[in-house]
Coordinates of N, CA and C and ligand atoms in Angstrom, one line a residue:
X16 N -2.3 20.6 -7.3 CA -1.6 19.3 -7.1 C -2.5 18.2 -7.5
X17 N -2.2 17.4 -8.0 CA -2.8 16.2 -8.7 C -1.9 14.5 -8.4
X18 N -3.0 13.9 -7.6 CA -1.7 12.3 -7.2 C -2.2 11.5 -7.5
X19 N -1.9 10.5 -6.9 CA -1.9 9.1 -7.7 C -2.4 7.9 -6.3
X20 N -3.6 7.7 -6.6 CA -3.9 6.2 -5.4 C -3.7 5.0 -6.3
X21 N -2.6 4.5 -5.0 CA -2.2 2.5 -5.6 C -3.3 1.9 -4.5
X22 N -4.4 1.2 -5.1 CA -5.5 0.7 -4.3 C -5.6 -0.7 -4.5
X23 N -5.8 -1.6 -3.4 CA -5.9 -3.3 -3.6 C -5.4 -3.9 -2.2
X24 N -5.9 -5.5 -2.8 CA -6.0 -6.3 -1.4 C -4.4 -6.2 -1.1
X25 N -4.2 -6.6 0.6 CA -3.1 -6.9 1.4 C -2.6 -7.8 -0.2
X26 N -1.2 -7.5 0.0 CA -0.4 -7.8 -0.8 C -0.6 -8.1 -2.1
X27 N -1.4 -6.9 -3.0 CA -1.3 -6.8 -4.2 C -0.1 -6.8 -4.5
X28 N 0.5 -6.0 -4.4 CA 1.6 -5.4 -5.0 C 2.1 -3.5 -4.9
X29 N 1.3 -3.4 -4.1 CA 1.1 -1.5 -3.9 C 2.5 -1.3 -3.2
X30 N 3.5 -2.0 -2.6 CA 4.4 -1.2 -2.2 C 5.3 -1.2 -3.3
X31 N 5.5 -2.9 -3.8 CA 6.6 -3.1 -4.6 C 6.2 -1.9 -5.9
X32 N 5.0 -1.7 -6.6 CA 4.7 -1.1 -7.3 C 5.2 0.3 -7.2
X33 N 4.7 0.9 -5.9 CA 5.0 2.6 -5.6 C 6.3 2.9 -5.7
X34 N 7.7 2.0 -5.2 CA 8.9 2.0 -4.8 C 9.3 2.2 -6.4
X35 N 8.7 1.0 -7.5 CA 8.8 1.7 -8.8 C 8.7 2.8 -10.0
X36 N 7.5 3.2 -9.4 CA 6.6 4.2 -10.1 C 7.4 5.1 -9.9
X37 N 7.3 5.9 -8.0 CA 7.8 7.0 -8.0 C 9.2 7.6 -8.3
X38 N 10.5 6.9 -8.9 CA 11.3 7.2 -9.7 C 10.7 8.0 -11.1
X39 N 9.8 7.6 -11.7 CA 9.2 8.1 -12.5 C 8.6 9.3 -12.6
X40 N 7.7 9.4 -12.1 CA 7.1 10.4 -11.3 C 7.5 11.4 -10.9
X41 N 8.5 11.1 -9.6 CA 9.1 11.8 -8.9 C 8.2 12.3 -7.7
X42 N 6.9 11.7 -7.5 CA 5.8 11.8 -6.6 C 6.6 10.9 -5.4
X43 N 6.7 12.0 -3.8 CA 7.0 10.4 -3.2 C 5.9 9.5 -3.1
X44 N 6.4 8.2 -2.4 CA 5.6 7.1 -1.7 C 4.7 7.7 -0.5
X45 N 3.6 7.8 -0.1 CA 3.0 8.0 1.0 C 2.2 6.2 1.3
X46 N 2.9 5.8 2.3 CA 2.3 4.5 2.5 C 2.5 4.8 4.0
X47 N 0.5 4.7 4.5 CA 0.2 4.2 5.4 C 0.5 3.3 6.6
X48 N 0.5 1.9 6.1 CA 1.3 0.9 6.9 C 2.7 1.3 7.4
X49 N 3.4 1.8 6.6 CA 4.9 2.2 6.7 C 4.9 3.6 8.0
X50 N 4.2 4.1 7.8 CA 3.8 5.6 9.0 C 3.6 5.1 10.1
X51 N 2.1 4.1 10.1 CA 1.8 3.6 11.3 C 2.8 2.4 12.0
X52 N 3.6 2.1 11.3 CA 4.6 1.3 11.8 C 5.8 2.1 12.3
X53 N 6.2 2.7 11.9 CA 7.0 3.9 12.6 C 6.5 4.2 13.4
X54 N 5.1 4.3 13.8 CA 4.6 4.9 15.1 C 4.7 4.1 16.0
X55 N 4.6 3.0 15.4 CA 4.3 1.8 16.7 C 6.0 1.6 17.0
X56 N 6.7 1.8 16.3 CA 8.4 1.6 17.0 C 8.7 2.7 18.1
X57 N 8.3 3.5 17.4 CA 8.8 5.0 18.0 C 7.5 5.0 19.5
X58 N 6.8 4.1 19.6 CA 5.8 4.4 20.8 C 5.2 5.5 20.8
X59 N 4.5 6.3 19.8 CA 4.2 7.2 20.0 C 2.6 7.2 20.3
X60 N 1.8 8.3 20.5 CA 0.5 8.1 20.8 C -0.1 7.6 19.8
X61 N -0.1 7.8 18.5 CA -0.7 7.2 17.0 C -0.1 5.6 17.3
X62 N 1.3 5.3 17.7 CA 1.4 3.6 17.3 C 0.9 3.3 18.8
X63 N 0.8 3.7 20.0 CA 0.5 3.0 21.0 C -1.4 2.7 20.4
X64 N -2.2 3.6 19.8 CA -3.6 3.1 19.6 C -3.6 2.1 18.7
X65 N -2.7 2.5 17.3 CA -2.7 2.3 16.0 C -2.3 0.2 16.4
X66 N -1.2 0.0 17.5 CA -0.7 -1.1 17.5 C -2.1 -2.4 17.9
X67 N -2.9 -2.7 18.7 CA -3.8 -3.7 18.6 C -4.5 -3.9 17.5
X68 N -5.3 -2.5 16.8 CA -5.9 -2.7 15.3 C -4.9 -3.7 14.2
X69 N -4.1 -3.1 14.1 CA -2.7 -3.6 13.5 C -2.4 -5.3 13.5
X70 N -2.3 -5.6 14.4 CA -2.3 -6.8 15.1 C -3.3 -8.0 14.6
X71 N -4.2 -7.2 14.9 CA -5.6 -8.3 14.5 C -5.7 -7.8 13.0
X72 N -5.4 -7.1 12.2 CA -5.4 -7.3 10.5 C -7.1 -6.6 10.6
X73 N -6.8 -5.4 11.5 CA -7.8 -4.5 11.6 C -8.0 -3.1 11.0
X74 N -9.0 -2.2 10.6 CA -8.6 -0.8 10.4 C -8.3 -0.2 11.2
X75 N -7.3 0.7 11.2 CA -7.2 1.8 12.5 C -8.1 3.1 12.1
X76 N -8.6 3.9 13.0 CA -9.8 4.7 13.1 C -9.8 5.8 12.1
X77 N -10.3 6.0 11.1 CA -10.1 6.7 10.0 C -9.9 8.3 10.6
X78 N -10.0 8.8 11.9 CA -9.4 10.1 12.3 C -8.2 10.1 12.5
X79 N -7.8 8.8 12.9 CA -6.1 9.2 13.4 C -5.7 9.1 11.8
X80 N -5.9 8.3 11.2 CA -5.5 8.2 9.5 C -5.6 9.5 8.9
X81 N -6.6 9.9 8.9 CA -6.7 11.1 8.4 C -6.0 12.8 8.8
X82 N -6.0 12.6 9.9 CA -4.8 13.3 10.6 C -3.5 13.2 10.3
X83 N -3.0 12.0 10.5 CA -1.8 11.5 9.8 C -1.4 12.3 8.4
X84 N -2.4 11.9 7.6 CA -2.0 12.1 6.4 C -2.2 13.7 5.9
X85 N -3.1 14.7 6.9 CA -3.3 16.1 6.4 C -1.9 16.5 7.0
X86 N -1.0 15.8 8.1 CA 0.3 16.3 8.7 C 1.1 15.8 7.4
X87 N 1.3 15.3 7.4 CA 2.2 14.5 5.9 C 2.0 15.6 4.8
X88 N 0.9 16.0 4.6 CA 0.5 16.7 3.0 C 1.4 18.0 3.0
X89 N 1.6 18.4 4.3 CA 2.3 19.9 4.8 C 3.8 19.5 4.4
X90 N 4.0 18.6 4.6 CA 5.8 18.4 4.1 C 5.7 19.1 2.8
X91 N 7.1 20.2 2.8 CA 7.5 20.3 1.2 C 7.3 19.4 -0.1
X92 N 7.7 17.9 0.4 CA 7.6 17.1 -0.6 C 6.3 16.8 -1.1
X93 N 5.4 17.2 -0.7 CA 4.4 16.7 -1.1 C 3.3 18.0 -2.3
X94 N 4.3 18.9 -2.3 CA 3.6 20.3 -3.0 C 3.1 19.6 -4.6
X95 N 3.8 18.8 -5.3 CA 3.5 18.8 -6.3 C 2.9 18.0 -7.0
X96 N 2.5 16.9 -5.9 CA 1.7 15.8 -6.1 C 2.6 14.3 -5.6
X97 N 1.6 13.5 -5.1 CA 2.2 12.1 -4.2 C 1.5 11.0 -4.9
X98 N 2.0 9.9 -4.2 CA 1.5 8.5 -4.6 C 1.2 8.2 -3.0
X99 N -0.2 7.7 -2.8 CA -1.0 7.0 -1.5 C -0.7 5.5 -2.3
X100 N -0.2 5.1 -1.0 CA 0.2 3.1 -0.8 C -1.0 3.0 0.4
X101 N -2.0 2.2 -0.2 CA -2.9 2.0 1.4 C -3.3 2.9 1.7
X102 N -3.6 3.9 1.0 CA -4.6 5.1 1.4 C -5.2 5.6 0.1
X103 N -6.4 6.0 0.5 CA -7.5 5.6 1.2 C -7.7 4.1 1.5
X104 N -8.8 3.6 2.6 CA -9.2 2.5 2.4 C -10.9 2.3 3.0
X105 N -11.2 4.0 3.4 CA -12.7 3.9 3.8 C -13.2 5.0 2.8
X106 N -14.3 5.1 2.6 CA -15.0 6.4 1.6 C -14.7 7.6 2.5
X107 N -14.9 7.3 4.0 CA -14.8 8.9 5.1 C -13.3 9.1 4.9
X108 N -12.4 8.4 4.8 CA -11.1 8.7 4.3 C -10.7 9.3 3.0
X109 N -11.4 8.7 1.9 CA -11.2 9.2 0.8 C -12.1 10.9 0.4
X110 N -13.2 10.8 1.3 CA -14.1 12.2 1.6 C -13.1 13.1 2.0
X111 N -12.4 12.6 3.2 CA -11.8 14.1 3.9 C -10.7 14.2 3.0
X112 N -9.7 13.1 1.9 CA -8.8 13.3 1.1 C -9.0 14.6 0.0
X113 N -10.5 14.6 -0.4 CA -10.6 15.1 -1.5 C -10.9 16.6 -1.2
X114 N -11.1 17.0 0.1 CA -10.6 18.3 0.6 C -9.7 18.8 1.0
X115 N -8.7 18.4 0.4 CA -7.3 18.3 0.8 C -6.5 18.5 -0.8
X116 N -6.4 17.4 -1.4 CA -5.9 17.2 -2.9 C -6.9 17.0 -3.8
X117 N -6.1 16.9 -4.8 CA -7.1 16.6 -6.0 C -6.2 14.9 -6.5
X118 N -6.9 13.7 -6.7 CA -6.6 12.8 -7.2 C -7.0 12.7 -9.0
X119 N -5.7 12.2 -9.5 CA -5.9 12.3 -10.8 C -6.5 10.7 -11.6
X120 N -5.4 9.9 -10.5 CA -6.1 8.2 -10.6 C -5.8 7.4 -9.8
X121 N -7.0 6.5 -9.6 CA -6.5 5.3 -9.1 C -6.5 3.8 -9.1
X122 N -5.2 3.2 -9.2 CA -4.7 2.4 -9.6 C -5.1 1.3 -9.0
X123 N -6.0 0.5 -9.5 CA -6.2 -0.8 -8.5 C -5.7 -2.0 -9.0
X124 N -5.0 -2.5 -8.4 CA -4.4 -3.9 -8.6 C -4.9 -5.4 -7.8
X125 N -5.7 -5.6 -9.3 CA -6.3 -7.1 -8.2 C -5.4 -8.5 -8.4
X126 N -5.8 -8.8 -7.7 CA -5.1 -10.4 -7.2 C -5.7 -11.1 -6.2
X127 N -6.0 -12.5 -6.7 CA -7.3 -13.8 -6.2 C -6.6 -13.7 -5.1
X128 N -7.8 -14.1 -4.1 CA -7.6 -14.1 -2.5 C -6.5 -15.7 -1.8
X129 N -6.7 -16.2 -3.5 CA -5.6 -17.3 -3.4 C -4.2 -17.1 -3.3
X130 N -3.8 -16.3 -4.4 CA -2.3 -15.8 -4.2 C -1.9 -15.0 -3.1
X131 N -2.9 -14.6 -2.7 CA -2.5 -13.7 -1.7 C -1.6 -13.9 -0.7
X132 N -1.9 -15.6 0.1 CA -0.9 -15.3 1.4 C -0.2 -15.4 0.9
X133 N 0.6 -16.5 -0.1 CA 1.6 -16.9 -0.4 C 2.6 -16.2 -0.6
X134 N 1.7 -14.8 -1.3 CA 2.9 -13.3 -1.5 C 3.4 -12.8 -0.2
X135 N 2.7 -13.0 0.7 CA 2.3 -12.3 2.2 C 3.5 -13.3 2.6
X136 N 3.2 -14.1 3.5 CA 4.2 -15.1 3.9 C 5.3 -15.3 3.5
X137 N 5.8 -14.6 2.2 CA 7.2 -15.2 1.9 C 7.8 -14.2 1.6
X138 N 7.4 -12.7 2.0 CA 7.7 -11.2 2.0 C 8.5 -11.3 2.7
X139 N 9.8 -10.2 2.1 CA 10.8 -10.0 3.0 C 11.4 -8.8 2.8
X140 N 11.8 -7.8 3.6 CA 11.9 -6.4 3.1 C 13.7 -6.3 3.6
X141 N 14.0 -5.0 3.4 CA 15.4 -4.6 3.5 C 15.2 -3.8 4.6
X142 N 15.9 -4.1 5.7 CA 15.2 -3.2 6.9 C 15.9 -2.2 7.0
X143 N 17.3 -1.6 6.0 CA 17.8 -0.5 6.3 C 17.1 -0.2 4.8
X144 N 16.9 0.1 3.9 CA 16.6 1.2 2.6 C 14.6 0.7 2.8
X145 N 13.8 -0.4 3.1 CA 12.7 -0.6 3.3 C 12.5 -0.9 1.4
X146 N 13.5 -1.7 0.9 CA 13.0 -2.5 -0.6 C 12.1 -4.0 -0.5
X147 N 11.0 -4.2 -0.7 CA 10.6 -5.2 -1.0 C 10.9 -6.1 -1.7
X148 N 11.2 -7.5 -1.0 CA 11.7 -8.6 -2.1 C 10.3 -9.9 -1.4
X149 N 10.8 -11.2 -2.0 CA 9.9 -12.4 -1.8 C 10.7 -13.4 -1.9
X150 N 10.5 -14.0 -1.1 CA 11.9 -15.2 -1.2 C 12.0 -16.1 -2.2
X151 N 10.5 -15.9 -2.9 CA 10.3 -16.7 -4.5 C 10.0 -15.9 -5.3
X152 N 9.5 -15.0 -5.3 CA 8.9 -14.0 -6.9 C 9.8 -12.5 -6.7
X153 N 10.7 -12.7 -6.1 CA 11.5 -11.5 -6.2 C 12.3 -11.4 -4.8
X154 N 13.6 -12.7 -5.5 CA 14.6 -12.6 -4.7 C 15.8 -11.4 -4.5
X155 N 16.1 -11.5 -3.2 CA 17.4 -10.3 -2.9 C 18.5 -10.8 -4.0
X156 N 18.4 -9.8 -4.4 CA 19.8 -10.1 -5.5 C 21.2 -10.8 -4.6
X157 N 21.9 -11.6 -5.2 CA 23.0 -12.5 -4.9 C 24.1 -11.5 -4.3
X158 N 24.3 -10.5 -4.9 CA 25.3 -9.5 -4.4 C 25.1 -8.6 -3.7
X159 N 23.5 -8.9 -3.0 CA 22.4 -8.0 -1.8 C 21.6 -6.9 -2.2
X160 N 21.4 -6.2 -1.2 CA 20.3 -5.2 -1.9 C 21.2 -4.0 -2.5
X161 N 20.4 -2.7 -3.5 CA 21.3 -1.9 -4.3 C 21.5 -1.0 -3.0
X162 N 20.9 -0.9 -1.6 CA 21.1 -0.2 -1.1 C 23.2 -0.2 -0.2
X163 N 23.2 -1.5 -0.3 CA 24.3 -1.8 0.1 C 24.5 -2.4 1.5
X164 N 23.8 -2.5 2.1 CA 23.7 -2.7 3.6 C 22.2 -3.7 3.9
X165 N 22.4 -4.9 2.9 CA 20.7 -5.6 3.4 C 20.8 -6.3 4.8
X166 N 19.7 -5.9 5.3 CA 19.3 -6.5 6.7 C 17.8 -6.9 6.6
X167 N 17.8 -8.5 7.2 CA 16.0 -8.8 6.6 C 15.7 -8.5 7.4
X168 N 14.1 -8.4 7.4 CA 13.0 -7.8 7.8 C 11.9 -8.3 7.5
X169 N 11.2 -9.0 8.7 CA 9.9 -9.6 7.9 C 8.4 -8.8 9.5
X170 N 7.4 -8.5 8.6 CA 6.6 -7.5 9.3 C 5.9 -9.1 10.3
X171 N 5.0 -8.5 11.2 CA 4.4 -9.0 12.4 C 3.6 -9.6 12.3
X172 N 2.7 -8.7 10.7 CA 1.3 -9.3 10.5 C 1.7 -10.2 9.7
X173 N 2.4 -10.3 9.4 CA 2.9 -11.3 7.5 C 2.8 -12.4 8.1
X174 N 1.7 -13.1 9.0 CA 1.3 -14.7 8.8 C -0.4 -15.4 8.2
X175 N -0.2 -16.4 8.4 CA -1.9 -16.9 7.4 C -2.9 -16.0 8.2
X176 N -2.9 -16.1 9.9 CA -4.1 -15.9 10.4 C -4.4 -14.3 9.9
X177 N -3.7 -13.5 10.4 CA -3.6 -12.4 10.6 C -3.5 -11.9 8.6
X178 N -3.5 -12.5 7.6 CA -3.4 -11.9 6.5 C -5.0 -12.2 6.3
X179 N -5.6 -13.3 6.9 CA -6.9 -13.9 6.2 C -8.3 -12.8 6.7
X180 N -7.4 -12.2 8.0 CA -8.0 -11.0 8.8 C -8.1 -9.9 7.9
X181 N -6.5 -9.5 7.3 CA -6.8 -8.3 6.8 C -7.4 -8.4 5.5
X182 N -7.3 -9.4 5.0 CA -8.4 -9.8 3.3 C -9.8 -9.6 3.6
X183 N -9.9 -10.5 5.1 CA -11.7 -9.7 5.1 C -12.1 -8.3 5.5
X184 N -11.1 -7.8 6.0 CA -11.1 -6.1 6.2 C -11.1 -5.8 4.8
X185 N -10.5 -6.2 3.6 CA -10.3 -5.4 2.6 C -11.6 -5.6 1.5
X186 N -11.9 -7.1 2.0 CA -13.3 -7.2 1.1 C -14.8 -6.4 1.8
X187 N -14.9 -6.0 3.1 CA -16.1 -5.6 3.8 C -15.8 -4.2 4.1
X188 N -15.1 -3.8 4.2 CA -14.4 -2.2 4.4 C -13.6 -1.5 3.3
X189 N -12.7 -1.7 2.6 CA -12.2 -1.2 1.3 C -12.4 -1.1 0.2
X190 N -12.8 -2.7 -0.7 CA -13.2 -2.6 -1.8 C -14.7 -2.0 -2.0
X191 N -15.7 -1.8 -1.4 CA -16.4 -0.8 -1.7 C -16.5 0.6 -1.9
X192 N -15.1 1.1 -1.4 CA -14.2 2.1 -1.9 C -14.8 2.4 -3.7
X193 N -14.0 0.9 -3.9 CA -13.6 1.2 -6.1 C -14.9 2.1 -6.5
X194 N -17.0 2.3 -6.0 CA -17.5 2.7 -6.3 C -17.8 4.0 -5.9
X195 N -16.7 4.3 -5.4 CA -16.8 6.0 -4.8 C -15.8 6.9 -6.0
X196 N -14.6 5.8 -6.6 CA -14.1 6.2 -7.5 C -14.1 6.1 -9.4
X197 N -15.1 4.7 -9.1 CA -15.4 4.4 -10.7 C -16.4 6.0 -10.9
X198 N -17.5 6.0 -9.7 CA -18.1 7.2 -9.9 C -17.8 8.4 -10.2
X199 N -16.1 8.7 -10.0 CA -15.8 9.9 -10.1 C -14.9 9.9 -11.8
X200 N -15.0 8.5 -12.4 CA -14.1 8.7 -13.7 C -12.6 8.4 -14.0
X201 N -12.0 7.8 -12.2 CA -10.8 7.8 -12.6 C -10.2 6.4 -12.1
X202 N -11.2 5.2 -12.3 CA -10.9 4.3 -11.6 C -9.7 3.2 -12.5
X203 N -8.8 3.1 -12.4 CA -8.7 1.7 -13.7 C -8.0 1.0 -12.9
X204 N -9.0 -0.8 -12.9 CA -8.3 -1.5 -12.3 C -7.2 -2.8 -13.8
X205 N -6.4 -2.8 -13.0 CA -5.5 -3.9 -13.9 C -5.0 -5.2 -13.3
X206 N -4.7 -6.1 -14.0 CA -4.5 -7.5 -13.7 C -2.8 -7.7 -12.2
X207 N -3.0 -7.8 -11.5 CA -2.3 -8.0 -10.5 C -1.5 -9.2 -10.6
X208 N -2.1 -10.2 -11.5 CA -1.6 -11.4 -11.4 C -0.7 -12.2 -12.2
X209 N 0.3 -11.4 -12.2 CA 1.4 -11.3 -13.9 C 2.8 -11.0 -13.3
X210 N 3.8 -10.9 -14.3 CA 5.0 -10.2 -13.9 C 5.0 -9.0 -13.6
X211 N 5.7 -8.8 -12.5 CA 6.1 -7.4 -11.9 C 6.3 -6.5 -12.8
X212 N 6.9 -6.6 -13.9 CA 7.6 -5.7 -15.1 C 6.3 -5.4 -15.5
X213 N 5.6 -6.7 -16.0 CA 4.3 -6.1 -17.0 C 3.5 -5.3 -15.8
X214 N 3.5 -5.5 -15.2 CA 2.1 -4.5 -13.9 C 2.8 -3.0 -14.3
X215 N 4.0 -2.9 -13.8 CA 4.7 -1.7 -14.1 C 4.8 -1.1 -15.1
X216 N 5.1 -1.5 -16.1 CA 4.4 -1.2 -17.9 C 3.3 -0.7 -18.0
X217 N 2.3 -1.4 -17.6 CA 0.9 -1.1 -17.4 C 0.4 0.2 -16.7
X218 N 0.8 0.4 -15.3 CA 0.8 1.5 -15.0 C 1.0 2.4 -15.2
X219 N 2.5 2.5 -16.1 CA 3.4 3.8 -16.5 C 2.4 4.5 -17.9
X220 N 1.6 3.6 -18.3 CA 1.3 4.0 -19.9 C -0.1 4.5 -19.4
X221 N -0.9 4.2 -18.7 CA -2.1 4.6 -17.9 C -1.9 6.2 -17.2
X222 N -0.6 6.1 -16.4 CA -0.3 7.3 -16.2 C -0.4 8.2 -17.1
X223 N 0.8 8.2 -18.2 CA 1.1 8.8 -19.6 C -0.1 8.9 -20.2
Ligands
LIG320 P1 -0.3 -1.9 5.0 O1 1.1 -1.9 5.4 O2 -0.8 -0.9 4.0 O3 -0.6 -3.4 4.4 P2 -1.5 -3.9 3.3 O4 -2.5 -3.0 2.6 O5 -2.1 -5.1 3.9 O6 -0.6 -4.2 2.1 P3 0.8 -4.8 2.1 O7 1.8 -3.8 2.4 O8 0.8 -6.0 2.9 O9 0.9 -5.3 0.6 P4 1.3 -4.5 -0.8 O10 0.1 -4.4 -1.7 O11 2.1 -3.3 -0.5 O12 2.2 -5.7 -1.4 P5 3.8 -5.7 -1.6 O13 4.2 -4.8 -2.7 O14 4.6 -5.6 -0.3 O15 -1.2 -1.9 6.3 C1 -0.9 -2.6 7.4 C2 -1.9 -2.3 8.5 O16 -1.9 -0.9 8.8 C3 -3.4 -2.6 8.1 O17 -3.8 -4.0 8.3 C4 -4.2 -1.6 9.0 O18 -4.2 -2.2 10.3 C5 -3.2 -0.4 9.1 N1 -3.5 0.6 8.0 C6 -2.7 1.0 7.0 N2 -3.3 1.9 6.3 C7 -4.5 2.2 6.8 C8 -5.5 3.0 6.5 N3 -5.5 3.9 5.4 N4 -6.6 3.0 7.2 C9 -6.7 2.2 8.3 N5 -5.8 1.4 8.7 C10 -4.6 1.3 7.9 O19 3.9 -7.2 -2.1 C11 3.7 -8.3 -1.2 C12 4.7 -9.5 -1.6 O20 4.4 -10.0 -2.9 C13 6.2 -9.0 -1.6 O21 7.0 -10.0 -1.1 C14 6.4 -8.8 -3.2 O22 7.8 -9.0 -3.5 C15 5.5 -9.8 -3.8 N6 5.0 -9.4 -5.1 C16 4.6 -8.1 -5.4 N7 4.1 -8.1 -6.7 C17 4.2 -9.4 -7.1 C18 3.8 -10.0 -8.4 N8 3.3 -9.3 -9.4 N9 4.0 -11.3 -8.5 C19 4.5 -12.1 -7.4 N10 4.9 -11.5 -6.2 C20 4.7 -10.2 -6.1

């Protein structure tokens, strides 16, 4: 099995991106945030820890993560290869990944720590299908979402304080990641800071 890491700061673009890719693919979405947020609804023991890290635009403990994700790998769907949204985001995570699967590439999408909240802040998802829109760079279509049933949804952390938190988590704890994988030959990072279409063009031909 051979997958695919979408890697980059809070709100590159790694969800909107994955939600697109994996039609292609046919790899699901494995996104992190989205698990541990389910945990935290559902009150389970993973969201009852997972919920204060969360909060402060913190990491949650790369064991519970990693757990998480070796239960996830066991699903059927995941036999023939996945796409990680937000995973890895420590080297000890991407260590215990690579005893697990084999990664073929990973996708880094940068974007200045300027754009960033602005993407963050004005995020707005579909809380029944979980589609990413922006209430300026990618509005809900006029006739609603294709799921049929849009209900907004804006996440907890999506304010300035709490995004400025997770940007310095991602510059002192993640992006020192990229040299655990430039080292291994499959790193390619691409311009974040463009139209959605061209990022997705970009990716698909990198894959191919
Ligand atoms: P997580 O949910 O993974 O959040 P994140 O990494 O901070 O990333 P986001 O989901 O905010 O951004 P994205 O890159 O997916 O951007 P999106 O496509 O939505 O993690 C949340 C928390 O969980 C963490 O803080 C941590 O506590 C914990 N956690 C999760 N994984 C963990 C792990 N592995 N280890 C430890 N802790 C973990 O786009 C953002 C907005 O921009 C959208 O509105 C979108 O429409 C818009 N947009 C997208 N692309 C463009 C573009 N090209 N131009 C303009 N706007 C765009």
């Amino acid at each position: 099995m051979s997958s695919i890491v979408l890697f980059g700061p809070p709100g590159a673009g790694k969800g909107t991106q994955a939600q697109r890719i994996t039609g292609h693919t046919g790899y699901p979405q494995i996104s992190t945030g989205d698990m541990l947020r389910a945990a935290v609804t559902a009150a389970t023991p993973v969201g009852l820890e997972a919920k204060s890290f969360m909060e402060q635009g913190l990491l949650v403990p790369d064991q519970v993560i990693i757990d998480l994700i070796a239960d996830r790998l066991k699903h059927d769907d995941a036999k023939s290869g996945v796409m990680f949204d937000g995973f890895p985001r420590t080297v000890p995570q991407a260590q215990a990944l690579s005893s697990i699967i084999q990664i073929s590439h990973v996708i880094a999408i940068d974007v200045p720590d300027d754009a960033i909240v602005e993407r963050i802040c004005g995020r707005i998802t579909c809380g029944t299908c979980g589609t990413v829109y922006h209430e300026r760079f990618q509005p809900v279509p006029k006739d609603g979402c294709s799921c049929g049933n849009y209900v907004e949804s804006r996440r907890s952390d999506d304010n300035e304080e709490v995004v400025r938190s997770r940007l310095e988590t991602y510059h002192s704890q993640t992006s020192p990641l990229a040299d655990y994988y430039i080292n291994k030959g499959i790193f390619h990072k691409i311009d974040g800071h463009r139209n959605i279409d061209e990022i997705t063009s970009e990716i698909l031909s990198i894959l191919s």
